[in-house]
Amino acid sequence: MKIYLDNAASTKVSKEVLEEMKPYFSKEYGNASSLHDFGQRAKKALEKSRRIIAESINAETEDIVFTSGGTESNNFALKGVAFANKEKGNHIITSSIEHDCVINSCRWLEKQGFKITYLPVDKDGFVSPEDVEKAITKKTILVSVMHANNEVGTIEPIKEIGRVCRKNNVYFHSDACQTYTKIPIDVQEMNIDLLTINSHKIHGPKGVGALYIRKGVRIEPLMHGGGHEFKKRSGTENIPGIVGFAKAVETAKKSDITHMTKLRDYLINEIEKRISEIILNGPKGEKRLCNNVNFSYRFIEGESILMRLNEKGVMVSTGSACSSNSLEASHVLLAMGRKHEDAHGSIRMSLSRDNTLEEIKYVVNQTEKTVSDLRKMSPLWNR
Amino acid sequence: MEYSKKVMEHFTKPKNMGEIKNPDGIGTVGNPVCGDLMKITIKVSKNKKGKEVIKDVKFKTFGCAAAVATSSMVTELAKGKTLNEAEKITRNDVAESLEGLPPLKMHCSNLASDALKEAIKDYRKKKNK
Ligand SMILES: Cc1ncc(COP(=O)(O)O)c(C=O)c1O
């Protein structure tokens, strides 16, 4: 039995998406910039996809720029806005729990002379809109706060943050890779100026994403070339990927959210009932992403939990240092005030619409057994 | 994580896991803050030639799969050896017996031989009191 609970990392490409993509590899393979039939058909597919994605977030069609994924969209938003607005100021505000591609873009911008404020979060991972407002100065050009955190599933108050930004005339960017199609997004109502979304978290292909850029936002391209994507992102468009991305959006259903929420709450409740000395990382209830479960199992280490579960066919992820190339524990958990040893013992289980209650029951049993076995082995566990 | 078969064997079915009651020596190395903590307990007795040997050895480990596997392996390597021999077991010996460790794990999770040395040191210190 293979049970995949790492859907926050990536998801399976759905059948519908795969079928939709197929013709664009070897039948409809034209370049969307070409004037002949094949080119024009590619162009049509491209523009249809753009429309679908724009409508899904209540954006203007021309405000969607396709990219190679979440990482590129975040790099583009931060660096592009920073360099285009240097005259106005050099200050950017973000949170301390952003995805590495935001944090490391910010670190790079610091080397280029920009000043970055990394806002703290509370014990559940929430950024406070008041903190955002207090951090804004005359030099602030951009605020970037993610919609929901990829490790602990905390849903940030981005509507309130958007309001603060609009009031203070500062651009607002949000990384919505984890929430897109899982939480309704309306860029008008939420006062979002730039929004990062990607495809492979929603049963679409890897290597495709988009950046929503509100009309009038000053931004420098990262990619210079033939002027594709409204002169904002040059490079021949990845038509199969883009078509698949749009199909993934079209095939996401409300009932998927209900299903994942149910499984999530079952998993959280059962683990809390059956395993002692654990810490739920992130909030409970409505403010938690529908597919995220993240616990720290005290006195044991996450990579060993992960590897033992993997032996049983259950695939999860961990915030332990031992599993990262940097050998540092999750910056998200540390920012939430977790102790290092508890961050090392964290396991994230992230669901998809394809998971079943039967699978989750098996996972609960295996988790209980694994934790108990490893605790018997731990010099920190004395009972 | 790409681990050798041998590492996975010792990780999923570790040898000599536990703690010796009234041990002759205790060695603890590492720090849970860094993600690794190992405790090795030994029982020492004399062999026919009158040399001190490790009669029994057990480990308890908080850490990743490599940390557990190296702990298990070092107990296997040490069992029955004279203290002088056991002391000479290096991190490399442990890693080689496990058919290699991922490069990233060579330093941080390969502390088991150090814990064994500490246990022997502890035994000698107690004896010479
Ligand atoms: C919140 C968040 N932002 C950005 C990314 C990066 O996206 P991509 O893998 O498409 O580059 C991810 C996923 O890896 C993510 O979870």
Coordinates of C-alpha atoms in Angstrom, one line a residue, chain A residues 299-301 303-304 307-308 311 321-325 327 340-341 344 374 376-381, chain B residues 1 3 8 11-12 14 17 32-35 37 39 59-65 68 104-105 108:
Chain A
F299 CA 11.4 13.3 22.3
I300 CA 11.9 11.8 18.8
E301 CA 13.3 13.1 15.5
E303 CA 13.5 12.2 9.7
S304 CA 13.4 8.9 11.6
M307 CA 11.7 7.0 7.2
R308 CA 9.8 4.5 9.3
E311 CA 8.9 1.8 5.1
A321 CA 17.2 19.8 10.3
C322 CA 18.3 16.3 9.5
S323 CA 16.2 16.3 6.3
S324 CA 17.3 19.6 5.0
N325 CA 20.3 20.5 3.0
L327 CA 21.0 21.2 8.4
H340 CA 14.7 23.3 18.3
E341 CA 14.1 19.8 19.6
H344 CA 13.2 18.4 14.8
L374 CA 11.0 5.4 18.3
K376 CA 11.3 3.4 23.3
M377 CA 14.6 4.0 21.6
S378 CA 14.9 7.6 22.7
P379 CA 17.2 8.6 25.7
L380 CA 14.8 11.6 26.3
W381 CA 11.8 9.4 26.8
Chain B
M1 CA 17.0 10.3 1.9
Y3 CA 20.4 5.3 2.5
M8 CA 18.0 0.8 6.5
F11 CA 17.5 1.5 11.3
T12 CA 14.4 -0.6 11.0
P14 CA 18.3 -2.0 15.4
M17 CA 18.7 -1.2 21.6
P32 CA 18.8 17.4 21.1
V33 CA 18.9 21.0 20.0
C34 CA 21.0 19.9 17.0
G35 CA 18.8 16.9 16.4
L37 CA 21.6 12.6 21.2
K39 CA 23.6 7.3 25.1
F59 CA 22.3 2.2 23.0
K60 CA 19.5 4.7 23.1
T61 CA 19.3 7.3 20.4
F62 CA 17.3 10.4 19.6
G63 CA 18.1 11.3 15.9
C64 CA 17.7 10.5 12.3
A65 CA 17.9 7.1 10.6
V68 CA 20.1 5.1 14.8
L104 CA 25.7 15.2 4.7
K105 CA 25.3 12.7 7.5
C108 CA 26.4 15.2 12.2

